[in-house]
Amino acid sequence: MHRRTGLLLGGVVLAVLALLVSLLIVLDPELGTSPESAARRAAESLQEDAVAHGPWTDPQAAEREYAKVRAPLRTTRLLTPTVVDVLEVRSTGEASAQAVLHWGWTTDPESETGIPDWTYTSVLEVRKHRLSWQAEFVPAVVHPDLTGGHVFAVESAPAQRGQIHGAGDAVLTSTEAVVDVGIEPGRVEDLYEVLRVLEAELDVDPGPLRDRVESAAATAFVPVITLRERDYIDVAGAIRPIPGTVFRRSERSIPVRQGLGPLLLGRVGEATAEEIAAAPARVRPGELVGRGGLQDHYEEELAGSDGYTLSIATAPVDGESAPEEPAAEPLLTVDPVPGRPVRTTIDLAVQAAAEAALQDTGSPAALIAVDPGTGEIRAVANADGGFDRALRGGYSDGPHSLLVEALLEQRGEDPDDPGRRTRAAADLGMSGLDIGLPALSARTAGAGLTGSPIAAAAGASSVLAGGTSAPTLVTEAGGAPRRPAGTAGSLTAAEARALRPVLNRPVDTGATTWRIGETEHAGVGLLFVLVVESADRGEADRAAERFREQLG
């Protein structure tokens, strides 16, 4: 009896002890860990960039130090290791042990396999603290050479940016020496005089520039214009002596001709703080990035990937320069990968003619030129302002509306039926435009149809081609042919013939004036669609005539 009671009491005691241990483990997950489990959890926190949640003696300090050690790697895209494994754990005393960590990094962020190609080992110290084991963070945990005040050092090797090509592989952009002309507000003695000279020599608008200078910090670089180095030399004598003007020279991808398709091609400039914050894994401080047009839309293909040399260097102390030391053998060298070209259907001569035609319109305007036999876009031109009306301008009235109405009339269908209008626009190739840049397709809006000049050009091209035609602009990007989505339209040859007279009708809405015309270049017929945001019919007629003359 007494023995049975003792057994019961012993069982109760053991159960209570087990419950207490379980409760303590819930309150302190590290209680009862082993050197192996502590090392494994520490390795996982390094790999997952979650050091603050690892079994470190001071997790918050470890997280800060880990970020500090890796800070130079931001320019290499080696943001976090691909793998951190524990190879072995060996005891060094009753309350201490060493773990050998295997580090693996993938230097190519686009690697399909993700297999690490930079590997090495380091040592991690783990120590027993009361009933648990904890890891000690020191820089040498990340790399064995990070001892004695040494840090990672990176020397970049910029990639050659890919270029944009036109029809016949004509070069539309090239890498050349350029000079960024700017103003540093704190150095300005007479802002009126600075603006007067810049307007006279560089033809810049002083109003917006004055506002930007007055709102900028004293040491800011307020950009004015980017000039080819040879063009800068021509004006340097006049603008350089003016107090407040500052200059930066660099190599950059720019149009082969000043002013060539600024909205179509876009431009290349140094990454802003906002662009870096939006894509830290891809955009780094000091990097050149595309803005607007093709340069922006195909940034990934054109930019390539910078190379770099990673080595170990002595860290500077108290803001002083690091002491000179013999050059160390690089830890890692990654060659730059040049950007790949983007090929388009733009004809350099047709594009130049379109831009010249719009130069004296005096009103916002756009012109699209297409080869109706192939659907290839030969020119995309805009005048006045920074908005791409040719591809994205939305107009409620225009040739796109006339063509849809005429097709519905030909078919004997209700023009007020939204579904019928949508189907007719698709049959004319004006819906689902997939030219290689964002473009506004024709779409039903209320009782009407909204469309852009490129949508109108697609419809007119379908009429001339005798069937649904899909315009295209970009033919290759990233080293591979670009495959447009195509069109599911079903415009018949008979319907196309019946719509031909519509192309000859001028469209004057009161606010805009449209012209559809045909011309020829190098023995090939071209269709063009022109819109001028003006009620002056003569302005559109003169622009259309100038376009024909430029090509003739």
XYZ file of C-alpha atoms in Angstrom:
552
model
C 0.000 0.000 0.000
C 2.739 2.418 1.024
C 4.762 1.394 -2.002
C 1.800 2.104 -4.290
C 1.304 5.521 -2.691
C 4.985 6.277 -3.126
C 4.824 5.334 -6.761
C 1.808 7.545 -7.270
C 3.478 10.476 -5.521
C 6.624 9.947 -7.596
C 4.581 9.968 -10.782
C 2.850 13.149 -9.731
C 6.197 14.811 -8.994
C 7.611 13.757 -12.368
C 4.522 15.028 -14.167
C 4.737 18.355 -12.367
C 8.442 18.634 -13.206
C 7.725 17.825 -16.863
C 4.983 20.450 -16.908
C 7.317 23.026 -15.382
C 10.043 22.233 -17.907
C 7.538 22.490 -20.774
C 6.328 25.816 -19.434
C 9.878 27.117 -19.121
C 10.663 26.031 -22.674
C 7.608 27.931 -23.919
C 8.779 31.008 -22.027
C 12.416 30.542 -23.112
C 12.722 28.521 -26.377
C 16.517 28.412 -26.009
C 16.334 26.475 -22.736
C 17.925 23.068 -23.100
C 19.399 23.689 -26.572
C 22.568 21.928 -27.658
C 25.635 23.426 -29.381
C 24.463 21.795 -32.615
C 20.926 23.201 -32.466
C 22.166 26.684 -31.508
C 24.664 26.699 -34.407
C 21.988 25.483 -36.812
C 19.508 28.156 -35.753
C 22.199 30.849 -35.987
C 23.080 29.707 -39.531
C 19.416 29.821 -40.529
C 19.073 33.388 -39.198
C 22.111 34.447 -41.277
C 20.767 32.842 -44.446
C 17.267 34.237 -43.991
C 18.494 37.699 -42.917
C 16.603 37.293 -39.641
C 19.510 37.647 -37.221
C 17.387 39.504 -34.676
C 15.433 36.266 -34.161
C 18.468 34.009 -33.856
C 20.109 32.511 -30.721
C 22.736 35.246 -30.381
C 24.121 36.642 -27.142
C 22.772 40.059 -28.216
C 20.402 39.571 -31.191
C 19.805 43.287 -31.822
C 23.506 44.126 -31.852
C 24.190 41.090 -34.039
C 21.588 42.269 -36.544
C 23.188 45.733 -36.734
C 26.685 44.320 -37.159
C 25.560 41.837 -39.822
C 24.002 44.677 -41.834
C 27.150 46.795 -41.407
C 29.437 43.991 -42.600
C 27.323 43.422 -45.723
C 26.793 47.122 -46.551
C 29.594 47.252 -49.192
C 28.015 44.258 -50.954
C 24.958 46.330 -51.922
C 26.790 47.475 -55.051
C 27.330 43.832 -56.092
C 23.789 42.493 -55.689
C 25.151 39.956 -53.160
C 22.436 40.986 -50.742
C 21.944 37.738 -48.815
C 23.756 34.398 -49.006
C 22.117 31.598 -50.945
C 22.995 29.075 -48.279
C 24.610 28.960 -44.816
C 25.053 25.398 -43.557
C 26.636 23.879 -40.452
C 29.322 21.410 -41.565
C 30.438 20.283 -38.111
C 30.402 21.286 -34.446
C 33.374 20.490 -32.220
C 33.568 20.932 -28.446
C 36.236 23.298 -27.083
C 35.256 22.990 -23.409
C 32.407 22.173 -21.066
C 30.603 25.394 -21.963
C 31.999 26.237 -25.397
C 32.083 24.857 -28.928
C 32.987 25.869 -32.472
C 30.797 25.373 -35.532
C 32.201 25.344 -39.057
C 29.829 27.215 -41.388
C 29.655 26.687 -45.134
C 28.726 29.899 -47.006
C 27.452 29.922 -50.578
C 26.577 33.008 -52.653
C 25.120 33.232 -56.157
C 26.802 36.039 -58.093
C 24.290 35.990 -60.960
C 20.883 37.225 -59.742
C 19.297 35.835 -62.933
C 20.722 32.348 -62.450
C 18.134 29.736 -63.404
C 19.616 27.095 -61.076
C 20.496 29.362 -58.152
C 23.525 27.164 -57.448
C 26.120 29.139 -55.406
C 29.330 29.913 -57.304
C 31.225 31.676 -54.494
C 31.753 29.418 -51.480
C 33.988 29.329 -48.378
C 33.902 28.368 -44.699
C 34.024 30.372 -41.460
C 33.973 29.584 -37.742
C 31.132 30.378 -35.329
C 31.658 30.348 -31.545
C 28.811 29.033 -29.377
C 28.803 29.209 -25.575
C 26.584 27.883 -22.827
C 24.659 30.523 -20.919
C 22.882 29.015 -17.921
C 20.753 26.252 -19.424
C 20.952 27.381 -23.071
C 23.579 27.700 -25.807
C 24.064 30.992 -27.632
C 26.087 32.132 -30.653
C 28.568 35.016 -30.629
C 28.532 37.344 -33.625
C 31.798 38.817 -34.899
C 32.539 39.959 -38.493
C 34.714 36.866 -39.054
C 31.551 34.768 -38.866
C 30.603 36.240 -42.266
C 34.075 35.756 -43.776
C 37.246 34.471 -42.072
C 39.339 37.419 -43.330
C 37.139 40.029 -41.631
C 39.359 40.330 -38.579
C 41.446 43.128 -37.101
C 39.284 45.950 -38.434
C 39.126 44.613 -41.993
C 36.049 45.109 -44.167
C 34.727 44.125 -47.577
C 35.839 46.486 -50.368
C 34.256 46.639 -53.817
C 35.595 48.115 -57.058
C 32.921 48.311 -59.745
C 33.310 47.650 -63.470
C 30.309 49.263 -65.245
C 28.557 47.303 -67.976
C 28.279 48.703 -71.488
C 24.648 49.721 -72.036
C 22.837 48.149 -74.960
C 21.744 50.429 -77.774
C 18.437 51.013 -79.537
C 18.330 50.262 -83.247
C 15.911 51.135 -86.000
C 14.916 49.646 -89.351
C 17.809 48.173 -91.290
C 19.736 47.981 -87.999
C 20.326 51.740 -88.098
C 21.689 52.972 -84.759
C 19.301 55.288 -82.899
C 21.390 55.638 -79.723
C 25.108 55.430 -79.004
C 27.376 55.763 -75.980
C 29.219 59.062 -76.033
C 30.933 61.502 -73.686
C 28.383 63.972 -72.337
C 28.392 66.906 -69.935
C 25.530 67.533 -67.528
C 25.099 71.278 -67.099
C 23.618 72.236 -63.744
C 23.252 74.967 -61.156
C 24.417 74.791 -57.541
C 22.168 77.332 -55.727
C 24.689 78.119 -53.002
C 27.237 79.366 -55.550
C 24.857 81.637 -57.455
C 25.599 85.350 -57.160
C 22.975 86.653 -59.612
C 20.255 84.148 -60.522
C 18.775 86.497 -63.144
C 22.116 86.634 -64.956
C 22.579 82.837 -64.777
C 19.134 82.233 -66.278
C 19.644 84.906 -68.943
C 22.880 83.346 -70.178
C 21.545 79.789 -70.114
C 18.441 80.809 -72.038
C 20.547 82.603 -74.663
C 23.180 79.882 -75.058
C 21.199 76.687 -74.428
C 17.619 77.719 -75.310
C 16.235 76.577 -71.933
C 12.998 77.880 -70.424
C 14.043 80.101 -67.483
C 10.691 79.985 -65.641
C 10.575 76.341 -64.493
C 14.350 76.367 -63.997
C 14.114 79.349 -61.630
C 11.478 77.532 -59.564
C 13.654 74.434 -59.258
C 16.729 76.425 -58.248
C 14.856 78.437 -55.625
C 13.356 75.307 -54.042
C 16.598 73.263 -54.030
C 19.159 72.907 -51.241
C 22.227 75.165 -51.383
C 24.551 72.280 -52.300
C 22.161 70.495 -54.689
C 22.945 69.857 -58.337
C 19.958 71.255 -60.249
C 20.129 69.743 -63.757
C 19.687 72.112 -66.709
C 20.587 70.129 -69.828
C 22.780 67.262 -71.008
C 25.079 68.081 -73.924
C 27.372 66.034 -76.064
C 30.903 66.921 -75.086
C 31.563 68.483 -78.502
C 28.446 70.654 -78.148
C 29.443 71.633 -74.626
C 32.847 72.812 -75.871
C 31.070 75.247 -78.212
C 29.285 77.024 -75.339
C 31.674 76.426 -72.428
C 33.330 79.819 -72.854
C 30.013 81.594 -72.324
C 28.441 79.532 -69.516
C 31.350 78.224 -67.471
C 32.494 81.580 -65.987
C 29.003 82.354 -64.613
C 29.043 81.820 -60.793
C 26.648 79.013 -59.905
C 27.009 76.864 -63.024
C 28.436 73.390 -62.376
C 29.327 70.552 -64.747
C 29.596 66.747 -64.674
C 31.214 64.647 -67.407
C 30.306 61.002 -68.024
C 29.795 58.347 -70.687
C 26.139 57.826 -71.514
C 23.747 56.303 -74.043
C 22.168 59.181 -75.972
C 20.302 59.624 -79.284
C 22.580 59.754 -82.325
C 21.054 63.116 -83.146
C 20.161 65.883 -80.708
C 16.398 65.933 -80.149
C 15.730 62.574 -81.829
C 12.507 61.032 -80.489
C 12.862 62.194 -76.873
C 9.562 60.655 -75.758
C 9.951 57.557 -77.892
C 13.563 56.753 -76.975
C 13.563 58.187 -73.454
C 16.804 59.185 -71.790
C 19.447 57.851 -69.422
C 20.360 59.559 -66.143
C 21.815 58.881 -62.714
C 19.459 56.993 -60.402
C 17.561 59.132 -57.923
C 17.077 58.238 -54.258
C 13.456 57.315 -55.044
C 14.481 54.925 -57.848
C 17.079 53.270 -55.609
C 14.554 52.832 -52.790
C 11.983 51.360 -55.196
C 14.353 48.669 -56.521
C 17.336 48.243 -54.138
C 18.195 44.813 -55.524
C 18.618 46.191 -59.053
C 19.392 49.920 -58.804
C 22.448 51.148 -56.928
C 23.752 54.619 -56.001
C 25.528 56.274 -58.909
C 24.036 53.881 -61.464
C 22.641 55.153 -64.755
C 19.040 54.142 -65.449
C 16.559 54.670 -68.279
C 13.737 57.145 -67.896
C 10.744 57.204 -70.198
C 10.182 55.566 -73.565
C 12.211 52.572 -74.713
C 15.100 53.305 -72.330
C 12.784 52.866 -69.355
C 10.541 50.092 -70.671
C 13.518 47.909 -71.605
C 15.816 48.941 -68.751
C 16.505 45.344 -67.730
C 17.570 44.309 -71.239
C 19.556 47.470 -72.035
C 21.331 47.934 -68.699
C 23.219 44.661 -68.542
C 24.943 43.837 -65.255
C 27.931 45.626 -63.772
C 30.994 43.629 -62.864
C 33.094 44.097 -59.742
C 36.130 42.989 -57.773
C 35.531 42.069 -54.130
C 38.461 42.158 -51.738
C 39.401 42.771 -48.093
C 40.612 46.198 -46.955
C 41.416 48.002 -43.709
C 38.524 50.132 -42.502
C 39.182 53.878 -41.981
C 39.254 55.065 -38.377
C 37.402 58.182 -37.130
C 36.659 59.388 -40.653
C 40.289 59.227 -41.764
C 41.404 57.490 -44.932
C 42.324 53.849 -44.553
C 46.077 53.270 -44.360
C 47.740 52.073 -47.525
C 48.547 48.382 -47.563
C 49.767 45.874 -50.137
C 47.090 44.925 -52.629
C 45.402 41.730 -51.503
C 44.372 38.920 -53.772
C 40.716 39.543 -54.704
C 38.183 37.288 -53.045
C 35.942 37.394 -56.075
C 35.944 38.895 -59.562
C 32.757 39.107 -61.612
C 32.964 40.356 -65.195
C 30.381 42.888 -66.409
C 27.646 41.561 -68.672
C 26.914 44.079 -71.452
C 23.360 45.142 -72.098
C 21.510 43.693 -75.059
C 20.110 45.790 -77.907
C 16.491 46.672 -78.535
C 15.561 46.654 -82.215
C 12.671 48.650 -83.604
C 11.001 49.371 -86.937
C 11.707 53.117 -86.751
C 13.134 54.561 -89.977
C 15.621 57.300 -89.067
C 14.775 59.417 -92.139
C 10.995 59.090 -91.640
C 11.320 59.902 -87.935
C 13.377 63.006 -88.747
C 10.796 64.093 -91.318
C 7.942 63.635 -88.840
C 9.698 65.695 -86.186
C 10.515 68.449 -88.680
C 6.885 68.507 -89.842
C 5.656 69.204 -86.308
C 8.352 71.691 -85.389
C 6.397 74.807 -86.389
C 2.857 73.744 -85.536
C 2.745 76.020 -82.497
C 0.252 73.627 -80.863
C 0.432 70.209 -79.211
C 0.586 67.666 -82.039
C 1.505 64.074 -82.883
C 2.287 62.121 -86.034
C 2.416 58.351 -86.606
C 3.780 56.831 -89.833
C 3.184 53.153 -90.680
C 4.029 50.816 -93.533
C 0.520 49.423 -94.165
C 1.922 46.415 -96.004
C 3.722 45.117 -92.911
C 2.211 47.084 -90.037
C 5.699 48.295 -89.095
C 5.738 51.714 -87.432
C 8.272 53.997 -89.128
C 7.887 57.152 -87.024
C 6.430 58.259 -83.686
C 6.687 62.034 -83.258
C 5.310 64.513 -80.751
C 5.397 68.274 -80.453
C 5.075 70.499 -77.386
C 5.389 69.142 -73.893
C 6.456 65.896 -72.274
C 3.347 63.821 -72.988
C 3.393 61.091 -75.635
C 0.189 61.956 -77.485
C 1.074 59.710 -80.414
C 0.895 56.507 -78.368
C -1.104 57.467 -75.284
C -3.257 60.467 -76.137
C -6.947 59.688 -75.604
C -9.341 61.412 -78.023
C -13.095 60.903 -78.051
C -13.445 61.933 -81.695
C -11.147 61.249 -84.596
C -10.550 58.868 -87.510
C -10.895 55.892 -85.162
C -14.511 56.875 -84.468
C -15.265 57.486 -88.165
C -13.871 54.103 -89.189
C -15.879 52.231 -86.560
C -19.087 54.041 -87.475
C -18.514 53.407 -91.178
C -17.829 49.692 -90.595
C -20.988 49.302 -88.503
C -22.981 51.078 -91.204
C -21.480 48.767 -93.816
C -22.565 45.786 -91.743
C -26.011 47.218 -91.018
C -25.390 47.117 -87.269
C -26.490 49.525 -84.544
C -23.701 52.120 -83.971
C -25.079 52.834 -80.481
C -24.548 49.249 -79.339
C -21.359 49.257 -77.147
C -20.691 45.599 -77.885
C -20.890 46.178 -81.658
C -18.553 49.178 -81.395
C -16.033 47.152 -79.410
C -16.135 44.308 -81.944
C -15.744 46.684 -84.889
C -12.719 48.344 -83.249
C -11.120 44.913 -82.765
C -11.789 43.969 -86.406
C -10.023 47.162 -87.468
C -6.969 46.196 -85.365
C -7.457 49.112 -82.969
C -7.949 47.002 -79.805
C -5.365 45.137 -77.776
C -2.450 47.037 -79.307
C 0.824 45.221 -78.614
C 3.534 47.259 -80.302
C 6.302 46.818 -77.712
C 5.585 50.010 -75.762
C 2.477 50.969 -73.768
C -0.084 52.280 -76.243
C -3.695 53.349 -75.796
C -6.065 51.087 -77.699
C -9.489 52.175 -78.903
C -12.129 51.469 -76.286
C -15.820 52.085 -75.872
C -16.533 54.968 -73.520
C -20.176 55.751 -72.839
C -21.915 56.478 -76.124
C -18.649 56.976 -78.026
C -15.216 55.568 -78.678
C -11.933 56.821 -77.214
C -8.734 56.232 -79.140
C -5.191 57.403 -79.742
C -3.312 58.354 -82.927
C -1.658 54.913 -82.972
C -5.094 53.273 -82.705
C -6.327 55.402 -85.618
C -3.202 54.443 -87.582
C -3.871 50.762 -86.863
C -7.415 51.068 -88.220
C -6.336 52.987 -91.328
C -3.524 50.485 -91.936
C -6.019 47.600 -91.780
C -8.160 49.335 -94.401
C -5.197 49.805 -96.754
C -3.924 46.259 -96.106
C -7.309 44.766 -96.984
C -7.667 42.962 -93.655
C -7.044 43.276 -89.940
C -3.493 44.502 -89.389
C -1.490 44.617 -86.140
C 1.051 47.459 -85.944
C 4.432 46.710 -84.412
C 7.316 48.824 -83.119
C 9.764 46.560 -81.228
C 11.021 43.465 -83.036
C 13.751 42.252 -80.670
C 14.579 42.727 -77.005
C 16.880 40.836 -74.675
C 18.556 38.994 -77.530
C 15.366 37.264 -78.700
C 12.722 38.159 -81.296
C 9.679 39.782 -79.784
C 6.426 37.993 -80.540
C 3.440 40.393 -80.570
C 0.117 39.087 -79.339
C -1.371 39.504 -82.813
C -4.997 40.217 -83.484
C -8.171 38.190 -83.642
C -9.934 40.726 -85.867
C -11.878 39.683 -88.947
C -12.076 42.641 -91.328
C -12.852 41.331 -94.814
C -11.287 42.582 -98.028
C -14.699 43.806 -99.240
C -15.259 45.765 -96.033
C -11.769 47.269 -96.303
C -12.454 48.447 -99.877
C -15.732 50.022 -98.798
C -13.947 51.947 -96.039
C -11.227 53.446 -98.250
C -13.155 56.724 -98.885
C -13.293 57.326 -95.115
C -9.534 57.801 -95.065
C -9.856 60.868 -97.240
C -12.270 62.654 -94.933
C -10.707 65.411 -92.810
C -11.749 65.238 -89.168
C -12.164 68.606 -87.466
C -13.742 68.297 -84.039
C -13.458 71.956 -83.066
C -10.712 71.228 -80.532
C -8.530 68.971 -82.680
C -7.752 68.613 -86.363
C -6.848 65.225 -87.857
C -5.367 64.254 -91.194
C -4.806 60.791 -92.675
C -2.493 60.770 -95.655
C -0.399 58.558 -97.870
C 3.106 59.237 -99.111
C 6.175 57.323 -100.211
C 9.716 56.843 -98.945
C 12.468 54.833 -100.627
C 9.913 53.310 -102.982
C 7.640 52.093 -100.177
C 4.177 53.494 -99.526
C 3.530 54.990 -96.111
C 0.366 55.848 -94.231
C 0.453 58.670 -91.708
C -1.984 59.921 -89.097
C -1.590 63.473 -87.851
C -3.420 65.233 -85.025
C -3.028 68.888 -84.038
C -4.770 70.169 -80.928
C -5.990 73.284 -82.686
C -9.113 74.386 -84.524
C -6.947 75.846 -87.293
C -7.341 73.453 -90.222
C -4.515 75.158 -92.051
C -2.060 74.248 -89.294
C -2.703 70.532 -89.829
C -2.613 70.867 -93.612
C 0.733 72.655 -93.483
C 2.227 70.022 -91.153
C 1.059 67.222 -93.476
C 2.561 68.984 -96.458
C 5.864 69.540 -94.649
C 6.033 65.822 -93.863
C 5.601 64.901 -97.525
C 8.172 67.495 -98.578
C 10.739 66.233 -96.051
C 10.441 62.724 -97.462
C 10.429 63.871 -101.067
